[in-house]
């Protein structure tokens, strides 16, 4: 994306057609940085292999690599699921990290049908329940369970849905509005994920929707008040910032891999 920032949309559409949910970050602003461009050009001149290496990266080559990884990870995951880890607690502990590694990456590379099948096999494993429910949310677009698991789980699932085209998700309207659920619903708003849950008129939901900001600037909640003052009266640009790089050194955020294991509400 640094070498070909104008191909962002084309790459994203190709990923979506091939069940790849890797988020594509817009580096166009970083590329406009003249200092960075100069260093990039110097690097290309210094290393003769660099130009050939960069040119060899095409959309088709990325799709081929993703497909190869998906096939390899699927086989390895299926083999692990057939292993009997009940013989000793050490055997189970040996299998679990491998299952997390493979299933986390398959969330970005596999079809919704396959994720639905694997989620059923992983749900019965307590240490894989969180990833299994995330797979289920992505496969069936039902976010009822992940909302109760906290903002990390909700954001991880929302990132995958956004990368795939942002199809609306379903939420059971009977789910109680606990603080955890309210925060998770706010995360969906920030990600631009539409849902069928009823409207909620709380300060947090007003904040993420940028409505009634003048009143929120006087809120008794210090977080709400300070955030509203920093945000101002402008329209929300949550998705723009999620899709754009902060600077040229920003790494690609794979939230299923980076954040999912930290969710504490499960």
CSV table of C-alpha atoms in Angstrom, one decimal:
chain,number,residue,atom,x,y,z
A,1,UNK,CA,0.0,0.0,0.0
A,2,UNK,CA,3.0,2.3,0.5
A,3,UNK,CA,4.2,1.7,-3.0
A,4,UNK,CA,0.7,1.7,-4.6
A,5,UNK,CA,-1.7,3.7,-2.4
A,6,UNK,CA,-4.1,4.2,-5.2
A,7,UNK,CA,-4.9,0.5,-5.4
A,8,UNK,CA,-6.5,0.4,-2.0
A,9,UNK,CA,-10.1,0.1,-3.2
A,10,UNK,CA,-9.2,-2.4,-5.8
A,11,UNK,CA,-7.3,-4.6,-3.3
A,12,UNK,CA,-10.1,-4.3,-0.8
A,13,UNK,CA,-12.8,-5.4,-3.4
A,14,UNK,CA,-10.6,-8.3,-4.4
A,15,UNK,CA,-10.2,-9.4,-0.8
A,16,UNK,CA,-14.0,-9.2,-0.3
A,17,UNK,CA,-14.7,-11.3,-3.3
A,18,UNK,CA,-12.4,-14.0,-2.0
A,19,UNK,CA,-13.6,-14.2,1.7
A,20,UNK,CA,-10.5,-12.3,2.9
A,21,UNK,CA,-11.2,-10.0,5.9
A,22,UNK,CA,-7.8,-8.3,6.2
A,23,UNK,CA,-8.5,-4.6,6.8
A,24,UNK,CA,-6.9,-2.3,4.2
A,25,UNK,CA,-5.4,0.8,5.7
A,26,UNK,CA,-5.2,4.0,3.7
A,27,UNK,CA,-1.6,5.2,3.6
A,28,UNK,CA,-2.1,7.9,1.0
A,29,UNK,CA,-1.6,10.7,3.5
A,30,UNK,CA,1.7,9.1,4.7
A,31,UNK,CA,2.9,8.7,1.1
A,32,UNK,CA,2.3,12.4,0.5
A,33,UNK,CA,4.9,13.1,3.2
A,34,UNK,CA,7.8,14.4,1.1
A,35,UNK,CA,10.4,13.3,3.7
A,36,UNK,CA,9.1,9.8,3.6
A,37,UNK,CA,9.0,9.7,-0.2
A,38,UNK,CA,12.7,10.8,-0.3
A,39,UNK,CA,13.7,8.0,2.1
A,40,UNK,CA,11.7,5.5,0.2
A,41,UNK,CA,13.4,6.5,-3.1
A,42,UNK,CA,16.8,6.4,-1.4
A,43,UNK,CA,16.0,2.9,-0.2
A,44,UNK,CA,15.0,1.8,-3.7
A,45,UNK,CA,18.3,3.2,-5.1
A,46,UNK,CA,20.5,1.7,-2.4
A,47,UNK,CA,19.2,-1.8,-2.8
A,48,UNK,CA,19.0,-2.9,-6.4
A,49,UNK,CA,16.7,-5.8,-5.5
A,50,UNK,CA,14.2,-3.5,-4.0
A,51,UNK,CA,12.5,-2.3,-7.2
A,52,UNK,CA,12.0,-5.9,-8.5
A,53,UNK,CA,10.8,-7.0,-5.1
A,54,UNK,CA,8.2,-4.3,-4.8
A,55,UNK,CA,7.0,-4.7,-8.4
A,56,UNK,CA,6.5,-8.5,-7.8
A,57,UNK,CA,3.8,-7.7,-5.3
A,58,UNK,CA,0.5,-7.8,-7.1
A,59,UNK,CA,-3.1,-8.3,-6.1
A,60,UNK,CA,-3.1,-11.8,-7.7
A,61,UNK,CA,0.0,-12.7,-5.8
A,62,UNK,CA,-1.5,-11.6,-2.5
A,63,UNK,CA,-4.7,-13.6,-3.2
A,64,UNK,CA,-2.6,-16.7,-4.0
A,65,UNK,CA,-0.6,-16.4,-0.8
A,66,UNK,CA,-3.8,-15.9,1.2
A,67,UNK,CA,-5.4,-18.9,-0.4
A,68,UNK,CA,-2.3,-21.0,0.3
A,69,UNK,CA,-2.2,-20.0,3.9
A,70,UNK,CA,-5.9,-20.7,4.3
A,71,UNK,CA,-5.6,-24.2,2.9
A,72,UNK,CA,-2.6,-25.0,5.1
A,73,UNK,CA,-4.1,-23.6,8.3
A,74,UNK,CA,-7.4,-25.4,7.7
A,75,UNK,CA,-5.6,-28.8,7.3
A,76,UNK,CA,-3.5,-28.2,10.4
A,77,UNK,CA,-6.5,-27.1,12.5
A,78,UNK,CA,-8.5,-30.2,11.4
A,79,UNK,CA,-5.6,-32.4,12.4
A,80,UNK,CA,-5.4,-30.7,15.8
A,81,UNK,CA,-9.1,-31.2,16.5
A,82,UNK,CA,-8.7,-34.9,16.0
A,83,UNK,CA,-6.0,-35.2,18.6
A,84,UNK,CA,-7.0,-36.5,22.0
A,85,UNK,CA,-5.8,-34.0,24.6
A,86,UNK,CA,-7.7,-35.6,27.5
A,87,UNK,CA,-4.8,-38.0,28.3
A,88,UNK,CA,-3.1,-35.3,30.4
A,89,UNK,CA,-3.5,-31.6,31.2
A,90,UNK,CA,-0.1,-31.0,29.5
A,91,UNK,CA,-1.4,-32.4,26.2
A,92,UNK,CA,-4.3,-30.0,26.3
A,93,UNK,CA,-2.1,-27.0,27.1
A,94,UNK,CA,0.1,-28.0,24.1
A,95,UNK,CA,-2.8,-28.0,21.7
A,96,UNK,CA,-4.6,-24.9,22.8
A,97,UNK,CA,-2.0,-22.3,21.7
A,98,UNK,CA,-1.9,-23.9,18.3
A,99,UNK,CA,-5.6,-23.9,18.0
A,100,UNK,CA,-5.7,-20.2,18.9
A,101,UNK,CA,-3.0,-19.4,16.4
A,102,UNK,CA,-4.7,-21.2,13.5
A,103,UNK,CA,-8.3,-20.3,14.2
A,104,UNK,CA,-7.4,-16.6,14.7
A,105,UNK,CA,-5.8,-16.4,11.3
A,106,UNK,CA,-8.6,-18.4,9.6
A,107,UNK,CA,-11.0,-15.8,10.8
A,108,UNK,CA,-9.4,-13.5,8.3
A,109,UNK,CA,-9.1,-16.0,5.5
A,110,UNK,CA,-11.9,-18.5,5.5
A,111,UNK,CA,-15.5,-18.5,4.1
A,112,UNK,CA,-18.4,-17.8,6.4
A,113,UNK,CA,-19.6,-21.4,5.8
A,114,UNK,CA,-16.3,-22.8,7.0
A,115,UNK,CA,-16.2,-20.5,10.0
A,116,UNK,CA,-19.7,-21.7,11.0
A,117,UNK,CA,-18.6,-25.3,10.8
A,118,UNK,CA,-15.4,-24.8,12.9
A,119,UNK,CA,-17.2,-22.6,15.5
A,120,UNK,CA,-19.4,-25.6,16.4
A,121,UNK,CA,-16.3,-27.8,17.0
A,122,UNK,CA,-14.5,-25.1,19.0
A,123,UNK,CA,-17.5,-24.0,21.2
A,124,UNK,CA,-17.2,-27.1,23.4
A,125,UNK,CA,-13.6,-26.1,24.4
A,126,UNK,CA,-13.8,-23.6,27.2
A,127,UNK,CA,-10.4,-22.1,26.3
A,128,UNK,CA,-11.6,-21.6,22.7
A,129,UNK,CA,-15.1,-20.3,23.5
A,130,UNK,CA,-14.3,-16.6,22.8
A,131,UNK,CA,-12.8,-17.3,19.3
A,132,UNK,CA,-15.6,-19.7,18.6
A,133,UNK,CA,-18.3,-17.1,19.3
A,134,UNK,CA,-16.4,-14.6,17.2
A,135,UNK,CA,-16.4,-17.1,14.3
A,136,UNK,CA,-20.1,-17.6,14.9
A,137,UNK,CA,-20.8,-13.8,14.8
A,138,UNK,CA,-18.9,-13.4,11.6
A,139,UNK,CA,-20.5,-16.5,10.0
A,140,UNK,CA,-24.1,-15.8,10.9
A,141,UNK,CA,-24.0,-12.1,11.6
A,142,UNK,CA,-25.5,-12.6,15.0
A,143,UNK,CA,-23.7,-10.4,17.6
A,144,UNK,CA,-25.9,-11.2,20.6
A,145,UNK,CA,-23.2,-13.2,22.4
A,146,UNK,CA,-20.1,-11.1,21.5
A,147,UNK,CA,-21.8,-8.0,22.9
A,148,UNK,CA,-21.7,-9.6,26.4
A,149,UNK,CA,-18.0,-10.5,26.0
A,150,UNK,CA,-16.9,-6.9,26.1
A,151,UNK,CA,-15.6,-4.2,23.7
A,152,UNK,CA,-12.5,-6.1,22.6
A,153,UNK,CA,-14.5,-9.1,21.4
A,154,UNK,CA,-17.1,-6.8,19.8
A,155,UNK,CA,-14.5,-4.6,18.1
A,156,UNK,CA,-12.7,-7.7,16.8
A,157,UNK,CA,-15.8,-9.1,15.2
A,158,UNK,CA,-16.9,-5.7,13.9
A,159,UNK,CA,-13.5,-5.2,12.2
A,160,UNK,CA,-14.0,-8.5,10.3
A,161,UNK,CA,-17.6,-7.5,9.3
A,162,UNK,CA,-16.5,-4.1,8.1
A,163,UNK,CA,-13.6,-5.6,6.0
A,164,UNK,CA,-16.1,-8.0,4.4
A,165,UNK,CA,-18.5,-5.2,3.3
A,166,UNK,CA,-20.3,-4.2,6.5
A,167,UNK,CA,-23.5,-6.2,6.2
A,168,UNK,CA,-26.0,-5.4,9.0
A,169,UNK,CA,-25.9,-7.7,12.0
A,170,UNK,CA,-28.6,-9.1,14.3
A,171,UNK,CA,-28.9,-8.7,18.0
A,172,UNK,CA,-31.5,-10.2,20.3
A,173,UNK,CA,-33.6,-7.3,21.6
A,174,UNK,CA,-34.2,-9.2,24.8
A,175,UNK,CA,-30.6,-8.9,25.8
A,176,UNK,CA,-30.3,-6.6,28.9
A,177,UNK,CA,-28.6,-3.2,28.6
A,178,UNK,CA,-25.7,-3.7,31.0
A,179,UNK,CA,-22.8,-1.3,31.0
A,180,UNK,CA,-20.8,-3.9,29.1
A,181,UNK,CA,-23.5,-4.3,26.4
A,182,UNK,CA,-23.9,-0.5,26.2
A,183,UNK,CA,-20.1,-0.1,25.6
A,184,UNK,CA,-20.2,-2.8,23.0
A,185,UNK,CA,-23.1,-1.2,21.2
A,186,UNK,CA,-21.1,2.0,21.2
A,187,UNK,CA,-18.2,0.1,19.5
A,188,UNK,CA,-20.6,-1.0,16.8
A,189,UNK,CA,-21.5,2.6,16.2
A,190,UNK,CA,-17.9,3.7,16.0
A,191,UNK,CA,-17.3,0.9,13.4
A,192,UNK,CA,-20.3,1.9,11.4
A,193,UNK,CA,-21.9,-1.5,11.8
A,194,UNK,CA,-25.7,-1.4,11.5
A,195,UNK,CA,-27.9,-3.5,13.7
A,196,UNK,CA,-31.5,-4.1,14.7
A,197,UNK,CA,-31.2,-3.3,18.4
A,198,UNK,CA,-33.5,-0.6,19.7
A,199,UNK,CA,-32.4,3.0,20.0
A,200,UNK,CA,-30.6,3.9,23.2
A,201,UNK,CA,-30.5,7.5,24.5
A,202,UNK,CA,-27.6,7.4,26.9
A,203,UNK,CA,-24.7,9.9,27.1
A,204,UNK,CA,-22.3,7.3,25.8
A,205,UNK,CA,-24.4,6.6,22.7
A,206,UNK,CA,-25.0,10.3,22.1
A,207,UNK,CA,-21.2,10.8,22.3
A,208,UNK,CA,-20.3,8.2,19.7
A,209,UNK,CA,-23.1,9.5,17.4
A,210,UNK,CA,-22.0,13.1,18.0
A,211,UNK,CA,-25.5,14.3,19.0
A,212,UNK,CA,-26.2,16.8,21.8
A,213,UNK,CA,-22.5,17.6,22.1
A,214,UNK,CA,-23.1,20.9,23.8
A,215,UNK,CA,-25.0,19.3,26.6
A,216,UNK,CA,-22.3,16.5,26.8
A,217,UNK,CA,-19.7,19.1,27.4
A,218,UNK,CA,-21.4,19.8,30.7
A,219,UNK,CA,-21.8,16.2,31.7
A,220,UNK,CA,-21.1,15.1,35.2
A,221,UNK,CA,-19.2,12.1,33.8
A,222,UNK,CA,-15.6,13.4,33.4
A,223,UNK,CA,-14.8,11.1,30.6
A,224,UNK,CA,-17.9,12.1,28.6
A,225,UNK,CA,-17.3,15.7,29.3
A,226,UNK,CA,-13.6,15.8,28.3
A,227,UNK,CA,-14.2,13.6,25.2
A,228,UNK,CA,-17.1,15.9,24.1
A,229,UNK,CA,-14.9,19.0,24.5
A,230,UNK,CA,-12.1,17.5,22.6
A,231,UNK,CA,-14.4,16.3,19.8
A,232,UNK,CA,-16.2,19.6,19.4
A,233,UNK,CA,-19.4,20.0,17.3
A,234,UNK,CA,-18.1,18.5,14.1
A,235,UNK,CA,-19.6,15.4,12.4
A,236,UNK,CA,-18.2,12.1,13.6
A,237,UNK,CA,-15.4,10.6,11.5
A,238,UNK,CA,-14.9,7.3,13.3
A,239,UNK,CA,-14.7,5.1,10.2
A,240,UNK,CA,-12.3,7.5,8.4
A,241,UNK,CA,-9.8,7.3,11.3
A,242,UNK,CA,-10.2,3.5,11.5
A,243,UNK,CA,-9.4,3.2,7.8
A,244,UNK,CA,-6.5,5.7,7.7
A,245,UNK,CA,-3.0,5.3,9.0
A,246,UNK,CA,-1.9,7.7,11.8
A,247,UNK,CA,1.6,7.9,10.3
A,248,UNK,CA,3.8,5.8,8.0
A,249,UNK,CA,5.1,3.7,10.8
A,250,UNK,CA,1.6,2.4,11.9
A,251,UNK,CA,1.3,-1.3,11.7
A,252,UNK,CA,-1.7,-3.2,10.4
A,253,UNK,CA,-4.1,-3.7,13.3
A,254,UNK,CA,-5.3,-7.3,13.4
A,255,UNK,CA,-7.7,-7.0,16.4
A,256,UNK,CA,-8.6,-10.7,16.5
A,257,UNK,CA,-4.9,-11.5,17.1
A,258,UNK,CA,-4.0,-8.4,19.2
A,259,UNK,CA,-7.0,-7.8,21.3
A,260,UNK,CA,-9.4,-10.7,21.4
A,261,UNK,CA,-7.5,-12.7,24.1
A,262,UNK,CA,-7.7,-9.7,26.4
A,263,UNK,CA,-11.4,-9.5,26.6
A,264,UNK,CA,-12.4,-9.9,30.3
A,265,UNK,CA,-16.2,-10.2,30.1
A,266,UNK,CA,-16.5,-13.9,29.1
